[in-house]
Each structure stands twice: as structure tokens, then as C-alpha cells.
Coordinates of C-alpha atoms and ligand atoms in Angstrom, one line a residue:
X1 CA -13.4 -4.6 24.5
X2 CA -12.4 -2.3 21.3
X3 CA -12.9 -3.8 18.3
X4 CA -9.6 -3.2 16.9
X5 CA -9.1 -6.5 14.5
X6 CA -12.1 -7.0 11.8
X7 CA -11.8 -10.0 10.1
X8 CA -13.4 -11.8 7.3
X9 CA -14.5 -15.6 7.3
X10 CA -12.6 -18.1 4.4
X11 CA -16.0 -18.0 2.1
X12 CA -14.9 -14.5 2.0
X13 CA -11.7 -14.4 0.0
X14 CA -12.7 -12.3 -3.1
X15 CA -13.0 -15.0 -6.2
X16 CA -12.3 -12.4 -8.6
X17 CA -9.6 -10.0 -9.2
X18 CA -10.5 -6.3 -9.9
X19 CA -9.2 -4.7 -13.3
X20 CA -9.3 -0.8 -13.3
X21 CA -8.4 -0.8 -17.0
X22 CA -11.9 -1.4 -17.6
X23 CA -12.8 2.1 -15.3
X24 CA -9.5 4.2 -16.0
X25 CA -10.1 7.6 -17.6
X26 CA -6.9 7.1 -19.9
X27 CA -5.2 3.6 -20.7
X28 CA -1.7 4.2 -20.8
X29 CA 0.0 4.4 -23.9
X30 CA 1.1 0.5 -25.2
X31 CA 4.3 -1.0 -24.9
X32 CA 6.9 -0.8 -27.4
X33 CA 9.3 -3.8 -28.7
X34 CA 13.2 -2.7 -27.2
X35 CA 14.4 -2.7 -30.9
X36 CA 11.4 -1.7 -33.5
X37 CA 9.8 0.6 -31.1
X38 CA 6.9 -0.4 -32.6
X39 CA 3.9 -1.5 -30.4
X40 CA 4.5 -5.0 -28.8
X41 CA 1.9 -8.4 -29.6
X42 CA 1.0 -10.6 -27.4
X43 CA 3.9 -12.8 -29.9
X44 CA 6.8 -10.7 -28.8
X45 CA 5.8 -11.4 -25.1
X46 CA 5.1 -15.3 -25.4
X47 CA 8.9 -16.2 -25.1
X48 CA 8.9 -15.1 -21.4
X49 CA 5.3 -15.1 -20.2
X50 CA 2.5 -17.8 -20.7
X51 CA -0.4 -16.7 -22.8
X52 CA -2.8 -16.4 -19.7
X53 CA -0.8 -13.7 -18.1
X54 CA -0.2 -11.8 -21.2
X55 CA -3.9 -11.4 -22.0
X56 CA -4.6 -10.2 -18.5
X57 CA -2.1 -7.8 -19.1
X58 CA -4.0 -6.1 -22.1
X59 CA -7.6 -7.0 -20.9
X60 CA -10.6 -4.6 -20.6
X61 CA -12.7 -7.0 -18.5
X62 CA -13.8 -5.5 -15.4
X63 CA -13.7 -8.5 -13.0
X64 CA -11.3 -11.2 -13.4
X65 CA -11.8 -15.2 -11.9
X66 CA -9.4 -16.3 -10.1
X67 CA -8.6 -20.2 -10.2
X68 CA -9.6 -22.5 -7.7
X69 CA -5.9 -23.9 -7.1
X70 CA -4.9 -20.0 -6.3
X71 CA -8.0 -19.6 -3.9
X72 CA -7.1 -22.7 -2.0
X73 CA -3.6 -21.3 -1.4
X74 CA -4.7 -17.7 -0.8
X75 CA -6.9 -19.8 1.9
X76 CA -3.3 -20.6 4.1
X77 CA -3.0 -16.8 5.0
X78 CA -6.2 -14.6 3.8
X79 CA -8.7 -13.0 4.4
X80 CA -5.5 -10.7 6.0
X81 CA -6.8 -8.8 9.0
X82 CA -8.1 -5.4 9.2
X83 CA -7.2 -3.5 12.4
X84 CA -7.6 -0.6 13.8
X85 CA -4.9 1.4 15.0
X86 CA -6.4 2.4 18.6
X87 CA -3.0 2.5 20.3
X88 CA -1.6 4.6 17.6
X89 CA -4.6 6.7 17.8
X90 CA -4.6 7.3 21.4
X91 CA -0.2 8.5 21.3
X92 CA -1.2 10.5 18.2
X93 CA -3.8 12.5 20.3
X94 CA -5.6 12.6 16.8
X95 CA -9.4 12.6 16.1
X96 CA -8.5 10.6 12.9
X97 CA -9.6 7.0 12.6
X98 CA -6.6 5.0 11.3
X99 CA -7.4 1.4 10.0
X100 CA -4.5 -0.5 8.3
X101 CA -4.8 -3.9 6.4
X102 CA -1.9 -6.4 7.5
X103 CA -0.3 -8.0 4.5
X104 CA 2.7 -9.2 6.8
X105 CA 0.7 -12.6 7.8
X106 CA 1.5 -14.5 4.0
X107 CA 4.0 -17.1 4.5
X108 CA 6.4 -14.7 2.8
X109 CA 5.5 -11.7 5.3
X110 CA 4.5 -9.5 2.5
X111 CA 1.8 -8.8 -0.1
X112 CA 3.8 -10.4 -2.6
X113 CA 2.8 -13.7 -2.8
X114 CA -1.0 -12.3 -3.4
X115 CA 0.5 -12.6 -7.2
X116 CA 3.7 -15.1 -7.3
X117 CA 1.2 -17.5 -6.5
X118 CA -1.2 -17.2 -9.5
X119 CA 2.2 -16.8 -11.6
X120 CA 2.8 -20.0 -11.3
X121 CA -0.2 -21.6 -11.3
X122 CA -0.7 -19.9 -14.7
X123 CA 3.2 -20.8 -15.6
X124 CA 3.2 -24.6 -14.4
X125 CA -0.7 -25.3 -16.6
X126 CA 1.1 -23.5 -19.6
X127 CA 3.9 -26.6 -19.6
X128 CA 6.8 -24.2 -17.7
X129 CA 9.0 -26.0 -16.1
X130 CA 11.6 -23.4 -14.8
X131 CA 11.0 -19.5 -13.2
X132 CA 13.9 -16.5 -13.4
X133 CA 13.7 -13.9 -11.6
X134 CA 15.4 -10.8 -9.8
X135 CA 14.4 -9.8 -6.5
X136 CA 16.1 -6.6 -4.4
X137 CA 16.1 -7.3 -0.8
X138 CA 14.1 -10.6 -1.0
X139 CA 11.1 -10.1 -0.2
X140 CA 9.9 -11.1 -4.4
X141 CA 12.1 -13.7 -4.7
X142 CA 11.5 -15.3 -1.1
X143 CA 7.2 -15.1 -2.9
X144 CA 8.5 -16.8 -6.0
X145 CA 10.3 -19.5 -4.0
X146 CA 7.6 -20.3 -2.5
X147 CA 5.0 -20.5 -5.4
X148 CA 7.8 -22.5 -7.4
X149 CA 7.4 -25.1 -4.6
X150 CA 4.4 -25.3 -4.3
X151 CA 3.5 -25.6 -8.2
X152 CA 6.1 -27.8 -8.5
X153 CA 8.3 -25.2 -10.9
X154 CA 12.8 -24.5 -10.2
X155 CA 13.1 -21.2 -9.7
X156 CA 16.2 -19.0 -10.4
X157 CA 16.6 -16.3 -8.4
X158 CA 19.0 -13.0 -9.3
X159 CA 19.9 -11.0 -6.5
X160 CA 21.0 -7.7 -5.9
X161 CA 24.6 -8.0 -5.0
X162 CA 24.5 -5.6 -2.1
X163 CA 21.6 -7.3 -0.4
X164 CA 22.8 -10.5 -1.5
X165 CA 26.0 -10.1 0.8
X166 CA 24.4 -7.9 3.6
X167 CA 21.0 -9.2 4.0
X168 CA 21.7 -13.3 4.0
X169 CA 18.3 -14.3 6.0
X170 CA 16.3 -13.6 2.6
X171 CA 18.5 -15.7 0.4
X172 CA 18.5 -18.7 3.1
X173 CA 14.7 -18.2 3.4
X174 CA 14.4 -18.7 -0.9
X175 CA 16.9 -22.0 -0.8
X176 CA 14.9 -22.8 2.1
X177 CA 11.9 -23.7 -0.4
X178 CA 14.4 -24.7 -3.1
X179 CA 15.0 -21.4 -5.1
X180 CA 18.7 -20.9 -6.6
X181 CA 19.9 -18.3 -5.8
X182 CA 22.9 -15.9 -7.9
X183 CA 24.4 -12.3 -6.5
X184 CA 23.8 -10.0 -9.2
X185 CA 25.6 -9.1 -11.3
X186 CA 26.6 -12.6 -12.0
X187 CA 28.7 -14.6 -14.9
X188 CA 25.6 -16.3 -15.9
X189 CA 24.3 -13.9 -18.5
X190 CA 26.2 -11.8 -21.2
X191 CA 24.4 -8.4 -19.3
X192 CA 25.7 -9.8 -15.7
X193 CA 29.3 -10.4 -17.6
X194 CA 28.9 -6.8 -19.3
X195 CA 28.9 -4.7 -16.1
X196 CA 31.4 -6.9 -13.8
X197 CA 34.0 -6.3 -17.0
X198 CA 33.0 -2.4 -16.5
X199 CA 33.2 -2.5 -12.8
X200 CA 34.1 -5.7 -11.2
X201 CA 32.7 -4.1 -7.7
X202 CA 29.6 -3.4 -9.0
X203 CA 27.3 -4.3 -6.0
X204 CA 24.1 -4.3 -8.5
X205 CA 20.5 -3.3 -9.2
X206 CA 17.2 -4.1 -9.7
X207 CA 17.8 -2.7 -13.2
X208 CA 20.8 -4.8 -13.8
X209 CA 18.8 -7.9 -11.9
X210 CA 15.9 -7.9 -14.4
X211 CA 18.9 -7.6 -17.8
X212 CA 20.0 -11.3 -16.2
X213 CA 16.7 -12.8 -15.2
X214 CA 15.2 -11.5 -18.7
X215 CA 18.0 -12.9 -20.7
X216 CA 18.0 -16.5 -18.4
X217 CA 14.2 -16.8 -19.3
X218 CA 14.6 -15.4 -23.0
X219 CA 17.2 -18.0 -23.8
X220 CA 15.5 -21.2 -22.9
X221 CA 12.4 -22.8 -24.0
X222 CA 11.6 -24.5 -20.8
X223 CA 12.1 -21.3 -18.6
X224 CA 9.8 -18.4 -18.2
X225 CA 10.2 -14.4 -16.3
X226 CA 8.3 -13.8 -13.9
X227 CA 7.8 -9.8 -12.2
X228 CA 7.3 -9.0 -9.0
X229 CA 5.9 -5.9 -9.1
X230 CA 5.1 -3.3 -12.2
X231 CA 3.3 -5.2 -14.7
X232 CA -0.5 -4.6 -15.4
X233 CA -1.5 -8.9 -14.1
X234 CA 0.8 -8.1 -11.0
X235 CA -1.2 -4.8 -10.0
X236 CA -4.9 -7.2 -10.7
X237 CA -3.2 -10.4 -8.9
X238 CA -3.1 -7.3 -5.7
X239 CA -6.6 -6.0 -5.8
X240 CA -7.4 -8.8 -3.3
X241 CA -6.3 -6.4 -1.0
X242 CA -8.5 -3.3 -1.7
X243 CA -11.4 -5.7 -2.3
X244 CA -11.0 -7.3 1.5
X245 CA -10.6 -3.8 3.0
X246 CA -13.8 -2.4 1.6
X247 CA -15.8 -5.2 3.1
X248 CA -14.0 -5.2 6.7
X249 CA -14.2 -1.2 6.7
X250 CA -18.5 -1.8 5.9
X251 CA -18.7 -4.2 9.0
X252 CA -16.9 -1.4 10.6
X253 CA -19.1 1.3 9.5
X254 CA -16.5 3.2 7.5
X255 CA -15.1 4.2 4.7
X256 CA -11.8 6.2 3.8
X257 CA -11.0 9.7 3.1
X258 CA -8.0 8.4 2.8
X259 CA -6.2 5.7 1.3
X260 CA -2.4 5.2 1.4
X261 CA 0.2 2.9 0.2
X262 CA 4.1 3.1 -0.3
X263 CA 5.4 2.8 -3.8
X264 CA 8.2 1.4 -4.7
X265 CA 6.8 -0.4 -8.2
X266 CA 3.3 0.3 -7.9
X267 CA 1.8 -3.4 -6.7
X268 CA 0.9 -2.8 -3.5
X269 CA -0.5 1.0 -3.6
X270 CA -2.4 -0.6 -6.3
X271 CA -4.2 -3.5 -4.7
X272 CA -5.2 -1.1 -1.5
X273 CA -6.2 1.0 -3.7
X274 CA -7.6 0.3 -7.0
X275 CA -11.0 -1.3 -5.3
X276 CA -11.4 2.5 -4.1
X277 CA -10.6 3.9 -6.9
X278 CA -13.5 2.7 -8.9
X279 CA -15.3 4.7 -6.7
X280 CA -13.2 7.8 -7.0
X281 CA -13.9 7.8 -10.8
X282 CA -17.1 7.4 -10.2
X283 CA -17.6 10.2 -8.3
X284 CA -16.8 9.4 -4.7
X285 CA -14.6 11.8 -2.9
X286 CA -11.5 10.3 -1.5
X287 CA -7.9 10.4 -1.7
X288 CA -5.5 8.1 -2.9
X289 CA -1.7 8.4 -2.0
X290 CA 1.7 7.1 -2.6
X291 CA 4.6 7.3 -0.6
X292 CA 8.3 6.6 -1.7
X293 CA 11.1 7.9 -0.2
X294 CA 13.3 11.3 -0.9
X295 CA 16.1 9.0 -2.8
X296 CA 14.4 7.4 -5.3
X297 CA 11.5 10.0 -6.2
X298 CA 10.1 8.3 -9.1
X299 CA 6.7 9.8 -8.8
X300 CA 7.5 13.3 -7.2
X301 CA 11.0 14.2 -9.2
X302 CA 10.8 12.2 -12.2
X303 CA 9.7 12.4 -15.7
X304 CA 6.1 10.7 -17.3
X305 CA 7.3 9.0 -20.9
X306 CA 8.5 5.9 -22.3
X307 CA 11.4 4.2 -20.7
X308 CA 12.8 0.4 -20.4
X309 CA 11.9 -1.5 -17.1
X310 CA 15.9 -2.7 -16.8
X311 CA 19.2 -1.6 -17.3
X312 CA 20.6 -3.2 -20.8
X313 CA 17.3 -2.4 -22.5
X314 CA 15.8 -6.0 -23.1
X315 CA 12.1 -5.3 -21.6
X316 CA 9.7 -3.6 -23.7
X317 CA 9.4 0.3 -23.5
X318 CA 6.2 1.5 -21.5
X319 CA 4.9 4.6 -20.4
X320 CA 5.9 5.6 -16.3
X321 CA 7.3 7.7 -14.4
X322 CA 11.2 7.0 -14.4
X323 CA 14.2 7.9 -13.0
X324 CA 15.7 7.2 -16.0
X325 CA 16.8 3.4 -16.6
X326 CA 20.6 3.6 -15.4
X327 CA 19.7 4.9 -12.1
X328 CA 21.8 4.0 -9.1
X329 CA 19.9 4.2 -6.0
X330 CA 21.5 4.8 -2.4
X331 CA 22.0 2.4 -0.1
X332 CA 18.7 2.9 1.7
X333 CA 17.1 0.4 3.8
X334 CA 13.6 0.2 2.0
X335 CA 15.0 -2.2 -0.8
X336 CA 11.8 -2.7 -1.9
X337 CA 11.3 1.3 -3.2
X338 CA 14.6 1.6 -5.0
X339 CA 13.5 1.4 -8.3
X340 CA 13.6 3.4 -11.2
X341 CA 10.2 3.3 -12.9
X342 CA 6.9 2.7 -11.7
X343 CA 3.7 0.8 -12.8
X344 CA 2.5 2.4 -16.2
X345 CA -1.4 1.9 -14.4
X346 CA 0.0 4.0 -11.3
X347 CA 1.9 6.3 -13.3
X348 CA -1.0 7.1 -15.7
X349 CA -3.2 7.7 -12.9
X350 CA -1.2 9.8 -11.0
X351 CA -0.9 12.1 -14.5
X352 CA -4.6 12.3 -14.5
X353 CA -4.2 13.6 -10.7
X354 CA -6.6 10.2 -9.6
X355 CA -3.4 9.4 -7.4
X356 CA -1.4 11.9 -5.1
X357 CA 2.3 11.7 -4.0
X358 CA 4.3 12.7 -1.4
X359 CA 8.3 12.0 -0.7
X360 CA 10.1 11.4 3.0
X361 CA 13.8 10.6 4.2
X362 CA 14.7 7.7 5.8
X363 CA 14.7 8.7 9.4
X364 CA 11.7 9.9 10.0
X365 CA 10.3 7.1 8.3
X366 CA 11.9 4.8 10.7
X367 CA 10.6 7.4 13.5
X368 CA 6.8 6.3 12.7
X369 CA 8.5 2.9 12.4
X370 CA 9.5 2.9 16.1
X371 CA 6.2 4.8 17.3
X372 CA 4.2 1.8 15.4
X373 CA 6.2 -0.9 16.8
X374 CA 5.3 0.9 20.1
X375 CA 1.8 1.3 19.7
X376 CA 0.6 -1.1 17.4
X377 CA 3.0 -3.9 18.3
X378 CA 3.8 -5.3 15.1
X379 CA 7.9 -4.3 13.7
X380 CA 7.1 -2.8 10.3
X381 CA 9.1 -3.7 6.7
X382 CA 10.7 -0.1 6.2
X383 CA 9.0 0.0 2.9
X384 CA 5.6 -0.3 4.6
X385 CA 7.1 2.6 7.1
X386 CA 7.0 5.1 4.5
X387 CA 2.9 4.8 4.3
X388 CA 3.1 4.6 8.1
X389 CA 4.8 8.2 7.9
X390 CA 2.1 9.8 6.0
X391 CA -0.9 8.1 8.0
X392 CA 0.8 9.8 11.1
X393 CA 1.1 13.1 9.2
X394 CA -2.6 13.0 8.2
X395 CA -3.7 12.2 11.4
X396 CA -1.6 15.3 12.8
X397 CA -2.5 17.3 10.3
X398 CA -6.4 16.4 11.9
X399 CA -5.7 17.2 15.3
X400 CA -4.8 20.4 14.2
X401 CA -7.5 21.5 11.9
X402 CA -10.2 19.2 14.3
X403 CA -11.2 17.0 11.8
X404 CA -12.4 13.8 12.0
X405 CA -11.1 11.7 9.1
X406 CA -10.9 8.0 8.3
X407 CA -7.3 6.9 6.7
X408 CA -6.6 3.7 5.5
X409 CA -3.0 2.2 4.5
X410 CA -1.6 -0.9 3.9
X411 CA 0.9 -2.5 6.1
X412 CA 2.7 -4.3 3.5
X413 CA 5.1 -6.2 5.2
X414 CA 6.8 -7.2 8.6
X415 CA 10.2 -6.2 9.1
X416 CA 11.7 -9.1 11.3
X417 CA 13.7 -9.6 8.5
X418 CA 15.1 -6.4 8.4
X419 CA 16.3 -5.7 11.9
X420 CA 19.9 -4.7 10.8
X421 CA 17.8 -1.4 9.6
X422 CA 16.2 -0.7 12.9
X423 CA 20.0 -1.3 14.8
X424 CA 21.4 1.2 11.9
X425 CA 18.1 3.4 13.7
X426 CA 19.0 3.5 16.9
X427 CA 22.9 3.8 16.7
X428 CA 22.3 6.7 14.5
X429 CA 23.5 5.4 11.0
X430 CA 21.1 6.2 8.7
X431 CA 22.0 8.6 6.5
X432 CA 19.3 11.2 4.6
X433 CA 19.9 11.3 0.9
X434 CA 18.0 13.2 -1.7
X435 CA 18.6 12.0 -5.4
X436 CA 20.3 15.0 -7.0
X437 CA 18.1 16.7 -9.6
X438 CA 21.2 17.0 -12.2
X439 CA 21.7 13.2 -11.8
X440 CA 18.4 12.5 -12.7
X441 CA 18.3 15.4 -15.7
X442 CA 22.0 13.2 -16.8
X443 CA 19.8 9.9 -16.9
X444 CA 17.1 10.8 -18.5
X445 CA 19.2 12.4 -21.6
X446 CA 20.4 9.2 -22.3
X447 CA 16.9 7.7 -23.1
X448 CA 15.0 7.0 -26.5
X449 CA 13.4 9.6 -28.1
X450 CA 9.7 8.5 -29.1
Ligands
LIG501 C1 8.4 -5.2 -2.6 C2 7.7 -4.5 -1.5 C3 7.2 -3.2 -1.6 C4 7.4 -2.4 -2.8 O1 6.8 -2.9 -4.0 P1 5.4 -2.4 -4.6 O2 5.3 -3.1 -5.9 O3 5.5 -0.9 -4.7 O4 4.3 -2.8 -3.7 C5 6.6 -2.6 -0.5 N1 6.5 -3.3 0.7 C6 7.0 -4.5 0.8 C7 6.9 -5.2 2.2 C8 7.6 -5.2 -0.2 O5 8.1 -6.4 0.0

């Protein structure tokens, strides 16, 4: 028999987190307060985050422990597998080796939970009772629903109205484990009431989403924000990933040339790849890539400077790759990579060129969906597609120049949530949509000068 699934034992589950702010070649620039523009204190954050987070989010320390009440919930899903993509191999005709790690078996049936569970943990020991949050599709605040019951914390969910209405499964899978749940924008919050007196149809963003949750958690003592994606703790809280892989691919006898993730916010590019990136910077040769798609470019069309992480402005100003702040994305079916910005550790890296990107429509990203779900048997998220595309593009792209190359990616997610996607797919629905360049040159006018 091939060995196609490598897996590690429970003793194995990394007990620290990996922090690549202690290895990066340039920290990014620090974030500045919405209104003084002046650099933000841990003070200005304490409001909406508990202390613990906030000082992983500025920390220099290399390795970071993780508690022992996260490690015995990491323990219900992880080690994920390893496998290697034999079938998808064998169609591809390719001498490539492609491994991908399988994020898809969390409760939550994506990487996120890797860091709404230490959230909070870290949350609930500061005295927290309640959690807002946004989430797009669901996939963050079906995480969050879960770590609020099992931490024993209410959590608040604000939800994209569009998904909200079109994508139900989600929203019953985050009452399901006791979440609230509001479409977005909602009357709850002055920034929800804003835009529905501008336009009552509005049918939301994650922009607009974080305004609501933001203002929720700013306005009462008892509640706290939480961020799914982005933030410097939420890229560490990921690097469980990276850290797995490199052990399975040594019992394997590999190592990457290649290692790819999609991007949408930068977590889970982040967590595969970080762990190799220490090695990049210290010499090793290998490549890192992200893949987004064609209609929300962040990394390959937009602009590297300060921006806000929502729509009215409330979140401090960091340095990223953005869209611009106002950005309306399509309606495409990878919910998960419509966002305007991107990680200020993903961004900064991908300015010093540690980090490649590369940009793909929707349908062929659901073409190396279908030829994965035919090979490899597992129905991929559509986010997780996108890194599927470009694994099957390198691996071409070594058939024709006879290479024999080792490319990693991470299968962030399953997709049997999103199955309207793959019907939209087959009856020929899905529309191809490149963000126009003079829409993006109109939102970026409108942002601070610093
Ligand atoms: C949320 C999500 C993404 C995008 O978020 P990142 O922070 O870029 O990782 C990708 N894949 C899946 C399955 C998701 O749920």
C-alpha cells in the first residue's frame, strides 16, 4: 500500500506556537489609534481585547506556550492529517510530489478554530463574559460558537447580510452551539443603523460586519472583539499548522519547494507557512505563495500603506495591502477571500518579496475543485480551491519542464457546506469578475494620508 496519509500521535501536537516576529527581516510599521493617528498602547486596545492577547500581538519571543486547556481541546481534532495527493498525482501525469495538510477535520471544518479556541480561553481567564464578532460566510463565526461554548462565554455573532439569507446552514450550525446570531447590517449598532438609512438593501460586508461587532464589544464592559483572521495572535494561534507539516513531511522524507496557501486575511497562508519560513530567512531555498482570487486582488492589485481593518473607521490603522476600506466585493463563492486588507505580517513579507502571489477566477478554481473531489475524494471549501488551483498549475508547469518538485498546500477547509457553489458550477452560473483598477484607484483616494 502507498503511504498516502502521515499522521502524528496526540504527544505530538506542537505545545508552542511559532512567532516569526522574532525572525522577520522588517516588523511592520505599528498601529495607529483611528482618531490621533498616533501609535496605539496596549491601553487603547484593552477595551476590546484581554491583556494576554494584546501582548502576543506586539511580542518578539520566538516560541510561544500554549495553555494546557487549549492543548486538550486541540487534542478533539489534531494532529490534522498529512496526505499525499497520489490520485491527483497520477490524473495530473506530473513528476511533482503534492502533499496537502487537511484542516477540514476541526469540528468547525476549517483551520479556524486552531485560534477561536485560545481566544477564549484567554477571554473567559481575563473575567469576559460575552464575545462579538462578524463572520462572512460562517466559517469564523461557526469557530467562535464553538469556543464560546465550550469556555462557557455568549457569543454575538454579525453576519454578512448576503450570506446571512443565502447560506442558512452556517448560521443554524453557530445557534446550534448557542451563538446569536444578527444579518448585517443590523439596527443594533449606530454603524449598522448608518448604512441601512443610506441604503436599506444594503446586503453587507465584512467591513461593515467588523464597524458593528467593534462598536457591540467597545460599548460594554462585560463584552470583548474577537478576529478571525488578520491580527498578529490570530496568524501565531495558526502556526500549529506549519509546525505539524514539517514533522509529517520528515517522516516522509521531504521537504517543500513549495508551499501554498489561499489568502483571504492572511491566517491560514500564515500557519502553513510561517514554520517554513524561518527557514527561508535563514537561508533555505523555497517558495512561499498566496492565492486569492481575480475579484478581490488585495495582494496582486492593491496598494502597501496604512488603512483601517472596517468600514466606519473604528479599528486601529495598520500597515497592509488594501483594497481600500470601502470596498464592495462581488458576489463570489469564496466568502472567506472577500476582504479588503490583509495581515500586516503577510503583507510586510510579501513587500520584502519572502512571499509570492498569484490571482485566479472563479471557474477555474472550481475546475481544480471538481478534479480534487475526483481524485482526492474530499469536496474542497472554495476558498481552499484557490491553493488547489496553483498546486495543479505547479505541478503542470513540472511535467513540462521534467522537474521533480515537492509542493505543499493547505486544505483549509471542507466545502459540504457550500454545495450551492459547486450546483452554481455545474449549471454554469458562475460568473468571472475582475475588480476594476479605477474602482480600486476611487477607494484608495478616499483614505488617510500618513
Ligand atoms: C476563513 C477561511 C479562509 C480565509 O481566511 P484566511 O485568514 O486567509 O485563512 C480560507 N479558507 C477557509 C476554509 C476559511 O474558512
Amino acid at each position: 500500500m502507498k503511504q498516502t496519509k502521515i499522521v502524528l500521535s496526540d504527544k505530538e501536537i506542537p505545545t508552542k506556537w511559532y512567532n516569526i516576529m522574532a525572525d522577520m527581516p522588517n516588523l511592520p510599521k505599528p498601529p495607529l489609534h483611528p482618531g490621533t493617528k498616533q501609535p496605539v498602547g496596549p491601553k487603547d486596545l484593552s477595551p476590546i481585547f484581554p491583556m494576554a492577547l494584546i501582548e502576543q500581538e506586539v511580542s518578539r519571543e520566538r516560541w510561544i506556550d500554549i495553555p494546557e486547556e487549549v492543548l486538550d481541546i486541540y487534542s478533539l481534532w489534531r494532529p490534522s492529517p498529512l496526505f499525499r495527493a497520489h490520485r491527483l498525482e497520477a490524473v495530473l501525469k506530473t513528476p511533482a510530489k503534492i502533499y496537502y495538510k487537511y484542516e477540514g477535520v476541526s469540528p468547525a471544518g476549517s483551520h479556524k478554530p486552531n485560534t477561536s479556541i485560545p481566544q477564549a480561553f484567554y477571554n473567559k481567564k481575563a473575567g469576559i463574559k460575552r464575545i462579538a464578532t462578524e463572520t462572512g460566510a460562517g466559517q469564523w463565526g461557526s469557530a467562535m460558537a464553538l469556543a464560546g461554548k465550550l469556555f462557557g462565554l455568549d457569543v454575538t455573532v454579525y453576519m454578512v447580510k448576503v450570506s446571512y439569507s443565502q447560506k442558512p446552514y452556517r448560521r443554524i450550525m453557530m445557534e446550534t452551539w448557542g451563538a446569536t446570531v444578527h444579518a448585517s447590517p443590523s439596527t443594533m449598532t449606530n454603524s449598522g443603523r448608518k448604512i441601512l438609512e443610506m441604503d436599506p438593501d444594503s446586503s453587507g460586508s465584512l467591513g461593515i460586519a467588523i464597524s458593528e461587532a467593534v462598536e457591540d464589544a467597545a460599548s460594554r464592559s462585560d463584552t470583548n472583539y474577537a478576529l478571525g483572521s488578520v491580527l498578529n495572535h490570530v496568524c501565531l494561534h495558526q502556526t500549529v499548522i506549519g509546525l505539524e507539516a514539517k514533522k509529517q513531511l520528515e517522516l516522509a522524507g521531504d521537504y517543500p519547494d513549495i508551499v501554498i496557501g489561499c489568502c483571504g486575511g492572511g491566517s491560514n497562508l500564515a500557519g502553513v507557512s510561517f514554520p517554513f519560513l524561518y527557514d527561508k530567512i535563514h537561508g533555505k531555498n523555497l517558495r512561499i505563495m498566496a492565492v486569492e482570487p481575480t475579484s478581490c486582488p488585495t495582494l496582486t492589485k492593491g496598494e502597501f500603506r496604512y488603512d483601517f481593518g472596517d468600514v466606519a473607521g473604528l479599528t486601529p490603522l495598520m500597515t497592509m495591502y488594501t483594497l481600500g476600506h470601502d470596498f464592495m466585493p462581488s458576489g463570489i463563492h469564496a466568502g472567506g477571500l472577500r476582504y479588503h486588507g490583509d495581515s500586516p505580517l503577510v503583507s510586510q513579507l510579501y513587500h520584502d518579496k519572502l512571499i509570492e502571489a498569484k490571482a485566479y477566477h472563479q471557474t477555474a478554481v472550481f475546475e481544480a475543485a471538481m478534479m480534487f473531489a475526483n481524485t482526492e475524494s474530499i469536496i474542497p471549501a472554495p476558498e481552499s480551491s484557490h491553493a488547489i488551483r496553483a498546486a495543479i498549475d505547479e505541478a503542470l508547469l513540472c511535467r513540462e519542464e521534467g522537474k521533480q518538485k515537492t509542493i505543499l498546500f493547505n486544505l483549509s477547509g471542507h466545502g459540504y457546506l457550500d454545495l450551492q457553489a459547486y450546483a452554481d458550477y455545474k449549471e454554469g452560473k458562475l460568473m468571472d469578475h475582475e475588480h476594476p483598477e479605477e474602482e480600486i484607484k476611487k477607494s484608495l483616494a478616499k483614505l488617510p494620508k500618513i
